[in-house]
CSV table of C-alpha atoms and ligand atoms in Angstrom, one decimal:
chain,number,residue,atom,x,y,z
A,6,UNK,CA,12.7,15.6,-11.4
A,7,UNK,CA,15.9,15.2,-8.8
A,8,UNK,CA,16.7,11.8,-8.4
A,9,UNK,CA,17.7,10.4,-4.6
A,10,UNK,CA,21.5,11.5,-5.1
A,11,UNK,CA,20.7,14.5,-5.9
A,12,UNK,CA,18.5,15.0,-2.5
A,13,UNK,CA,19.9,17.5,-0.3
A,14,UNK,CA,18.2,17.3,3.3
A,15,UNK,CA,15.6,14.9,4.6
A,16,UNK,CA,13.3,17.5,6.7
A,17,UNK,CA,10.9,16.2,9.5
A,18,UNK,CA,8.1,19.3,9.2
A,19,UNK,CA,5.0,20.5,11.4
A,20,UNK,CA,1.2,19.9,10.0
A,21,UNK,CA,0.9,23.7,8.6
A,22,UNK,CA,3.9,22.8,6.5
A,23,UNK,CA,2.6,20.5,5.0
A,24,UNK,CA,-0.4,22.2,4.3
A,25,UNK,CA,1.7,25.1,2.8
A,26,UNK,CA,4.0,22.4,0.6
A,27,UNK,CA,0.7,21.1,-0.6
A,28,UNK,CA,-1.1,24.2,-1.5
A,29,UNK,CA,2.0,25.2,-3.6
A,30,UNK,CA,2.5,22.1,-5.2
A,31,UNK,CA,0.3,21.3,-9.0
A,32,UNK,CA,0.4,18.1,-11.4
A,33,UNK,CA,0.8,16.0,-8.1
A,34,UNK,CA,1.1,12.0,-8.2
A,35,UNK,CA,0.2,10.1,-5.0
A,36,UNK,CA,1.4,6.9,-4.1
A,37,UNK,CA,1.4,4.5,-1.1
A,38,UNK,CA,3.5,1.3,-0.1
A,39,UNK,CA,3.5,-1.9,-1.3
A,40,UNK,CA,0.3,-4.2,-1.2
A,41,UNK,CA,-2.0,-1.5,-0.2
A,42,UNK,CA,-4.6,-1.8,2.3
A,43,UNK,CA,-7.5,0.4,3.2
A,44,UNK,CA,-5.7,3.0,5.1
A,45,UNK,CA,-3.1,3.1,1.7
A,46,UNK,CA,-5.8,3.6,-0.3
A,47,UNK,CA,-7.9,5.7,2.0
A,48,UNK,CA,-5.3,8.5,2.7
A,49,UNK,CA,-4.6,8.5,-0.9
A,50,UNK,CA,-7.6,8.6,-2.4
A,51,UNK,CA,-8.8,11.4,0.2
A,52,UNK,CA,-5.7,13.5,-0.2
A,53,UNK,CA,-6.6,13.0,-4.1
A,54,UNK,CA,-9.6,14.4,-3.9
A,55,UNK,CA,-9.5,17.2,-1.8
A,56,UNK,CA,-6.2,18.2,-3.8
A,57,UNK,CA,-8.6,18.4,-7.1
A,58,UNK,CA,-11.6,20.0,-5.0
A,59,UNK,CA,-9.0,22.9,-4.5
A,60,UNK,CA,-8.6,23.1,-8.0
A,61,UNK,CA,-5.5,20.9,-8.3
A,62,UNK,CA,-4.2,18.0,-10.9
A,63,UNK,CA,-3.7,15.2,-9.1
A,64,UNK,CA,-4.0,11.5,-9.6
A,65,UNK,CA,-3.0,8.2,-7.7
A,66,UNK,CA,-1.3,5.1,-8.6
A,67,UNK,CA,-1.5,2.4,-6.5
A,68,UNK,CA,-0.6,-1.4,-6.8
A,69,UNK,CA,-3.3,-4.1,-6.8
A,70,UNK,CA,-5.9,-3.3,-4.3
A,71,UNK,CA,-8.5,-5.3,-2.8
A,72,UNK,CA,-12.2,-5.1,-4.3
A,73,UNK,CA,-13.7,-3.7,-1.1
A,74,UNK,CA,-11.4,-0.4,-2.1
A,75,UNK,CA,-12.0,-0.3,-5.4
A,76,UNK,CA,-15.0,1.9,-4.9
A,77,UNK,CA,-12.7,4.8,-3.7
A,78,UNK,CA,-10.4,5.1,-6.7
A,79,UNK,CA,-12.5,5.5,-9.3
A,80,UNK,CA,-11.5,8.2,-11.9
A,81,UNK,CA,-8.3,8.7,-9.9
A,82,UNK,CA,-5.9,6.6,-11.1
A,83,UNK,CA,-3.2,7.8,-13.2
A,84,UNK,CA,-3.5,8.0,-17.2
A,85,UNK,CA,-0.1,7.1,-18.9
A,86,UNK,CA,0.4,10.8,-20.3
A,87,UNK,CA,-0.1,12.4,-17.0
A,88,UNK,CA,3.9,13.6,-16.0
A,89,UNK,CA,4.2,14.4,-12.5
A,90,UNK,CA,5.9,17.5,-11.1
A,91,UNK,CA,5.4,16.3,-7.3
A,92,UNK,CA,5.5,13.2,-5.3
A,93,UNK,CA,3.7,12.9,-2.0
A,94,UNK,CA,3.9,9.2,-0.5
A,95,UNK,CA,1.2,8.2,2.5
A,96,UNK,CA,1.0,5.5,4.7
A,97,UNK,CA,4.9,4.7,4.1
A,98,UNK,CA,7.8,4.2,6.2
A,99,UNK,CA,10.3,3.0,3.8
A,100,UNK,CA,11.4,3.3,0.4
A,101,UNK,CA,12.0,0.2,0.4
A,102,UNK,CA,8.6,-0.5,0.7
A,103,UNK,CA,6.7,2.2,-1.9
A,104,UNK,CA,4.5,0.7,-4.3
A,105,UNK,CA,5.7,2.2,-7.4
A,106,UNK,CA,4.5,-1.2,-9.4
A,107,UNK,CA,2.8,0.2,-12.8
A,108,UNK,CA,3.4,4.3,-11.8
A,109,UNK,CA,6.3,4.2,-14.2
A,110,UNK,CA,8.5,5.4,-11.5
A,111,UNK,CA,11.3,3.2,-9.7
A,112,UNK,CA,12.0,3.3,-5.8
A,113,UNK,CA,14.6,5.8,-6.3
A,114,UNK,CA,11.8,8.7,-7.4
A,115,UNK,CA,12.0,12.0,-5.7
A,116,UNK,CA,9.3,11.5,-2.9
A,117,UNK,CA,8.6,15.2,-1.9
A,118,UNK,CA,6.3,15.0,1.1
A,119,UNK,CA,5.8,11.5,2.5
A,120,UNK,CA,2.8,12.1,5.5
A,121,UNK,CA,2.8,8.7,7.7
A,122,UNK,CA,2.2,7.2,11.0
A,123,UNK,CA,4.4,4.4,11.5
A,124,UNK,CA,6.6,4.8,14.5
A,125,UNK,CA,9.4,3.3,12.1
A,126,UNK,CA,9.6,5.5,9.5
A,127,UNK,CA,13.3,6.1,8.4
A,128,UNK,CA,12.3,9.6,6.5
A,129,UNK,CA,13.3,8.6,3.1
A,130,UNK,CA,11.4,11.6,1.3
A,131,UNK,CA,12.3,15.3,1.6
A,132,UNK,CA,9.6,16.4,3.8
A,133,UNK,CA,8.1,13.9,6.3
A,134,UNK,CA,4.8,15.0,8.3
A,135,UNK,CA,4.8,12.0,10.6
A,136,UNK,CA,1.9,11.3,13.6
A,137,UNK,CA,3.3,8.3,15.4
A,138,UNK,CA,0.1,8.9,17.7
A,139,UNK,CA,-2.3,8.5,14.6
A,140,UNK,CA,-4.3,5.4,14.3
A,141,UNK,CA,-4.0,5.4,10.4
A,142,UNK,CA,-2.5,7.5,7.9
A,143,UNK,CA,-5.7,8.7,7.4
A,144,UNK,CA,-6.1,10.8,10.8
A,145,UNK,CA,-2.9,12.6,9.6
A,146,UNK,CA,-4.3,13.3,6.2
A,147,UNK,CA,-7.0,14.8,8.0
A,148,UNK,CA,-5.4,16.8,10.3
A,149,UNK,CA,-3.6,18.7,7.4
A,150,UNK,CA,-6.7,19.0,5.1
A,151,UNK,CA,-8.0,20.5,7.8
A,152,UNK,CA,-5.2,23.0,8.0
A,153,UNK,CA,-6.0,23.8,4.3
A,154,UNK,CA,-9.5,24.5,4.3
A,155,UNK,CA,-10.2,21.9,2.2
A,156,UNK,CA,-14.2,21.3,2.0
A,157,UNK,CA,-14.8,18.1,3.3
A,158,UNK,CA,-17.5,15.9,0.6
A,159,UNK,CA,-18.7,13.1,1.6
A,160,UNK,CA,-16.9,11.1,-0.5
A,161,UNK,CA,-13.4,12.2,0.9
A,162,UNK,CA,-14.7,11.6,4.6
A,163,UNK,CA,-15.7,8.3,3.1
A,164,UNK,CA,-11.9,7.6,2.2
A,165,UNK,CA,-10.7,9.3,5.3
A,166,UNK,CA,-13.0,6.7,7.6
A,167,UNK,CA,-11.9,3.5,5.5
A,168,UNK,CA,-8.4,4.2,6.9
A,169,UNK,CA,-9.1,5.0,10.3
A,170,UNK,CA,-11.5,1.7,10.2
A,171,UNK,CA,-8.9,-0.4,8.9
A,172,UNK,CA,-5.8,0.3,10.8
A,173,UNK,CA,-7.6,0.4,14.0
A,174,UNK,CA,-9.6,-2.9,13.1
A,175,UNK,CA,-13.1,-1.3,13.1
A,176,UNK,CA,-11.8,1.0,16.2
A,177,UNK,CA,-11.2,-2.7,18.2
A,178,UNK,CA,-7.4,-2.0,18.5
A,179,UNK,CA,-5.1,-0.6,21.2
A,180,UNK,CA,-4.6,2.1,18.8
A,181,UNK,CA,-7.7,3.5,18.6
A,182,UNK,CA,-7.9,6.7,20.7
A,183,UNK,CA,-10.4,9.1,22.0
A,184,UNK,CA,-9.0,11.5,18.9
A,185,UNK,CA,-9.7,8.7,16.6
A,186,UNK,CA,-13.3,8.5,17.7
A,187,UNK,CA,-13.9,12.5,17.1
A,188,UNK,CA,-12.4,11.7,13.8
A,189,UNK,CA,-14.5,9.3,13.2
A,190,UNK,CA,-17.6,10.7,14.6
A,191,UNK,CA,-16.6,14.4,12.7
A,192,UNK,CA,-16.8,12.2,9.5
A,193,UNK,CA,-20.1,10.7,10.9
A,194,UNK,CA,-21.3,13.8,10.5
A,195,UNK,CA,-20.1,14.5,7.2
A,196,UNK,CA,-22.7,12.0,5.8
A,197,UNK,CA,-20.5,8.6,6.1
A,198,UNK,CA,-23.0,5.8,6.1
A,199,UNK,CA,-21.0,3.7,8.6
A,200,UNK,CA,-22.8,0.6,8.9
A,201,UNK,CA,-22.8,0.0,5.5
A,202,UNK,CA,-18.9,0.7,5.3
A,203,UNK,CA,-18.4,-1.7,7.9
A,204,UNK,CA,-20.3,-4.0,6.3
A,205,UNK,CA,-18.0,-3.6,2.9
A,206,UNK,CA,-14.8,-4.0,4.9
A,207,UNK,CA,-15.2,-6.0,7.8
A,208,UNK,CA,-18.4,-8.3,7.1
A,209,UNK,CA,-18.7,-9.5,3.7
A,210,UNK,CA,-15.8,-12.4,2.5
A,211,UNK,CA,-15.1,-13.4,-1.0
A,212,UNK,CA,-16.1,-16.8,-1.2
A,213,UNK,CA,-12.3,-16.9,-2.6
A,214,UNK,CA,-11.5,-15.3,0.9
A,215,UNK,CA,-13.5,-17.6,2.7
A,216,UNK,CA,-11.7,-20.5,0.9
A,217,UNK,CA,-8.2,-19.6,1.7
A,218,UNK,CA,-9.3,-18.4,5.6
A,219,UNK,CA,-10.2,-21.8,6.1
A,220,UNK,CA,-7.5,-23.5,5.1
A,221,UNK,CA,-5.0,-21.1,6.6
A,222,UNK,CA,-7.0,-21.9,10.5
A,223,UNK,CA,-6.3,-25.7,9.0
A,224,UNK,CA,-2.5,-25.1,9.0
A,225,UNK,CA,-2.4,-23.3,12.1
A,226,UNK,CA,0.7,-24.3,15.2
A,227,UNK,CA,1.4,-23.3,18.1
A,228,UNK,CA,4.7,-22.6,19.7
A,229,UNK,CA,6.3,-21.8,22.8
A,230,UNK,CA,3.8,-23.4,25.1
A,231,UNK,CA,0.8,-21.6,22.9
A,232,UNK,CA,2.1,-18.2,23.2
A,233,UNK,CA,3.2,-17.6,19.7
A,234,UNK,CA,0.4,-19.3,17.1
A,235,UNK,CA,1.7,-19.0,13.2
A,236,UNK,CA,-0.2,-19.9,10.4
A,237,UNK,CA,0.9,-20.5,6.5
A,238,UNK,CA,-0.4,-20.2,3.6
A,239,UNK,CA,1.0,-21.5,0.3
A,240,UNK,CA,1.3,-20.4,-3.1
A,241,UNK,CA,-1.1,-24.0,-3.9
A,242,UNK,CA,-3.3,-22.5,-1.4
A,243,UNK,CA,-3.9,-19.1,-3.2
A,244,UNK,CA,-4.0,-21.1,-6.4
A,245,UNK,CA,-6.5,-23.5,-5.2
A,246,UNK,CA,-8.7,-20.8,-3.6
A,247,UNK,CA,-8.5,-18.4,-6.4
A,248,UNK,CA,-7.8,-16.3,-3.4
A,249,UNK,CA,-5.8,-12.6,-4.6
A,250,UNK,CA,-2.9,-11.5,-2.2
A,251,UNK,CA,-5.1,-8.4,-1.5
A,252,UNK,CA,-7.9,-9.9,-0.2
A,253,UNK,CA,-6.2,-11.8,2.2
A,254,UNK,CA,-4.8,-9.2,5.0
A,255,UNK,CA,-7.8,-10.4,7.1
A,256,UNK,CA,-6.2,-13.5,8.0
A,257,UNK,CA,-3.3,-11.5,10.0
A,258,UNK,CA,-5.3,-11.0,12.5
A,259,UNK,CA,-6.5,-14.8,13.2
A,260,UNK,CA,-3.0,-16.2,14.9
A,261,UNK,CA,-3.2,-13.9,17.7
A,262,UNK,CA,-7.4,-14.3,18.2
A,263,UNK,CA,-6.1,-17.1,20.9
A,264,UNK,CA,-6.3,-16.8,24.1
A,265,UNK,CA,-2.8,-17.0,25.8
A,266,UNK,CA,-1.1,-15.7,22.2
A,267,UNK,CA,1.4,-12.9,22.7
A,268,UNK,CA,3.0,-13.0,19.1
A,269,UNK,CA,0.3,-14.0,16.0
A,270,UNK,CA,2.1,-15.2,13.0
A,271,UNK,CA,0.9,-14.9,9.3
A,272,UNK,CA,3.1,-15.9,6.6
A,273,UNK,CA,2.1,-16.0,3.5
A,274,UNK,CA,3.5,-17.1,0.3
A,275,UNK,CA,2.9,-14.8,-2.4
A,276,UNK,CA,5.2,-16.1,-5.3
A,277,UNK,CA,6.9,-19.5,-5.0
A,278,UNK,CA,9.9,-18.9,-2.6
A,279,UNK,CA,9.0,-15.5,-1.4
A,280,UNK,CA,7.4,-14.9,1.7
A,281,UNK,CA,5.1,-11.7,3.4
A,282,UNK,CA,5.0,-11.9,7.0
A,283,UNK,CA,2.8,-10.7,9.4
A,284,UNK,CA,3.4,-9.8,12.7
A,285,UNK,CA,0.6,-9.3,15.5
A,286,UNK,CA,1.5,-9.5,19.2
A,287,UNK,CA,-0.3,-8.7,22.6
A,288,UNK,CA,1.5,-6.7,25.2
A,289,UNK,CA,4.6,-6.9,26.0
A,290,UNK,CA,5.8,-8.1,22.8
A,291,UNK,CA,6.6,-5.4,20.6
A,292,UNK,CA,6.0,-6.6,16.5
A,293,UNK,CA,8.1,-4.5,15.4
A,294,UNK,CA,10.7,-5.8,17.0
A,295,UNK,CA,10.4,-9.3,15.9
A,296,UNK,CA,10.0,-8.1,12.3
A,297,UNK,CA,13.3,-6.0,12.9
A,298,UNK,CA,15.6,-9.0,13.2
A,299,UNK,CA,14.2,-10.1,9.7
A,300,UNK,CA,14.6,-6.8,8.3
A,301,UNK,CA,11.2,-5.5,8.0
A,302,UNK,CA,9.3,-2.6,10.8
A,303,UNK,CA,6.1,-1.1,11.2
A,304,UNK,CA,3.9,-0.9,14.5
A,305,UNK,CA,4.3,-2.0,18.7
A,306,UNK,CA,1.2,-4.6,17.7
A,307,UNK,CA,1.3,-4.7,14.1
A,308,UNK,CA,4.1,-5.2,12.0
A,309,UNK,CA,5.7,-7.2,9.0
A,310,UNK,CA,8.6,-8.2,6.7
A,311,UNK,CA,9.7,-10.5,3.9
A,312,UNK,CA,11.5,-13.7,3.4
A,313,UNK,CA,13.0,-14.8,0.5
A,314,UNK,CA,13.8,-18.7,0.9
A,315,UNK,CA,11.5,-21.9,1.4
A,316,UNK,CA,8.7,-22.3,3.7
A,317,UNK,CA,10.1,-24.4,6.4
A,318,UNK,CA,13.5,-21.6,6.4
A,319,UNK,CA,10.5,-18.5,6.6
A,320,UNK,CA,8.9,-20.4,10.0
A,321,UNK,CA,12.3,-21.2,11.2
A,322,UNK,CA,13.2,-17.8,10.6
A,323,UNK,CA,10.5,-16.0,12.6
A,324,UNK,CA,10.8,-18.5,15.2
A,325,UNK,CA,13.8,-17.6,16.1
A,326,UNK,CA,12.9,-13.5,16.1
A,327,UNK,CA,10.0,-14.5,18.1
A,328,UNK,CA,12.3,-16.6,20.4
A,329,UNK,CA,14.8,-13.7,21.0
A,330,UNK,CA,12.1,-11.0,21.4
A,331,UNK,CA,10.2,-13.4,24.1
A,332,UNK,CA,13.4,-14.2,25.9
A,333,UNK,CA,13.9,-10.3,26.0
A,334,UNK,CA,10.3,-9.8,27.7
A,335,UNK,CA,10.5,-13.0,30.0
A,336,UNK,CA,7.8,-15.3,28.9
A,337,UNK,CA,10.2,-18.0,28.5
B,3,LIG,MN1,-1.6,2.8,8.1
């Protein structure tokens, strides 16, 4: 397998491409960034399956997922003999970012086809099929299964609609477009049982979950006369709660709930001293932006980073990107 030094040319391709790369490709591995949430898992586990229903060998490896995706993985994760001849990363903007914890690969791997949806994707792999006008990772791995005839079970659609769901936040966010509904409702069709899906993803909470949700609202300030509202939790508080990392992505989305919040702020500590961030904002704050300045990326409303250092330096931190970006827009 060519290492990154070794890469030639980092080509932005067309959805029948990709199709084509895929249908030549066998003995495929697919992985998705870091932490992996329902669209990660959806895209891959969807691209997995229709891969093998074509007759292919392919396999996932993922890191720790939550237990409301477990159900879509099963049989697909990657036995320690399998050697991979291909690469395709979903659902990934950055190498820096690919969760290649436990695949026996490092960051530096030969990522062949990368297909995505973040607007900041820096086309680290080979091939990139990128839909910056997708809701979710998903609604591109459609689009080219599509392309390639593959016969849609409804198992895969199940996969495919778990992305769209998450990424759009149960089809709530800005988002969410009349092409995502057709998705949605084409998988409808295909035999998803939605309301119990929902119900998996978006209703039921761990009591673990419930827990650390309440004791993240408890730690909840405000800033900037209420437009920015940040809330932390700590390593005690995952330990206390029995919370996993993985289960907690829910809680991004409570800072900017509030009424008069243009920037929502989740940082959470998931070993002592390092920090995730989350960044939610309200138009016209642009997340990505205020991740940027701490060198992380990802959406206009949804976006994140990391901070290595101690709590009080992570707020300060984000403060000040939140400061800069607001000053840019006008609100203060
Ligand atoms: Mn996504």
């Amino acid at each position: 397998m060519r290492t990154v030094s070794e890469r030639t040319i980092q080509m932005r391709i067309n959805k029948n491409e990709a199709a084509d790369m895929l249908l030549e490709m066998d003995n495929i591995l697919i992985l998705a960034h870091e932490n992996p949430d329902g669209d990660a898992v959806g895209s891959a586990c969807a691209l997995c399956k229709g891969l093998r229903s074509i007759g292919k060998r392919a396999y996932i490896s993922l890191e720790p997922i939550s237990k409301t995706d477990a159900f879509m993985t099963e049989k697909l994760v990657r036995p320690a003999e399998f050697i991979p001849e291909h690469i395709v990363a979903v659902d990934t903007a950055d190498i820096k970012i690919l969760g290649v914890e436990g695949s026996g690969l490092d960051k530096s791997c030969n990522v062949e086809l990368c297909i995505d949806h973040h607007m900041s994707n820096v086309f680290f792999a080979r091939n990139t099929y990128l839909d910056e006008s997708a809701s979710a990772a998903a609604e591109a791995v459609y689009d080219i299964m599509k392309t390639m005839n593959i016969p849609f079970t409804k198992d895969i659609a199940e996969c495919l609609y778990v992305g769209i769901a998450t990424d759009t936040g149960c089809f709530r966010y800005s988002n969410t477009t009349s092409k995502t509904f057709r998705t949605a409702a084409e998988l409808a069709d295909m035999g998803v049982d939605i309301g119990k899906i929902n119900k998996i993803q978006f209703e039921t909470k761990t009591k673990e979950y419930a827990a650390i949700e309440k004791m993240a609202i408890a730690s909840m300030q405000t800033h900037f006369d209420g437009k920015c509202a940040m809330i932390t939790v700590t390593h005690e508080m995952f330990e206390d709660s029995g919370a996993a990392d993985c289960e907690t992505k829910p809680l991004s989305s409570i800072p900017r709930q509030i009424e008069g919040v243009y920037a929502g702020i989740t940082i959470k500590e998931k070993k002592k001293g390092l920090f995730n961030i989350s960044v939610r904002t309200n138009e016209p704050v642009n997340a990505s932006e205020i991740a940027g300045y701490l060198g992380g990326g990802g959406h206009r409303m949804a976006a994140g980073c990391t901070f290595e250092g101690t709590r009080q330096d992570a707020e300060k931190a984000v403060l000040e990107a939140v400061r800069t970006v607001f000053e840019k827009a006008g609100l203060l």
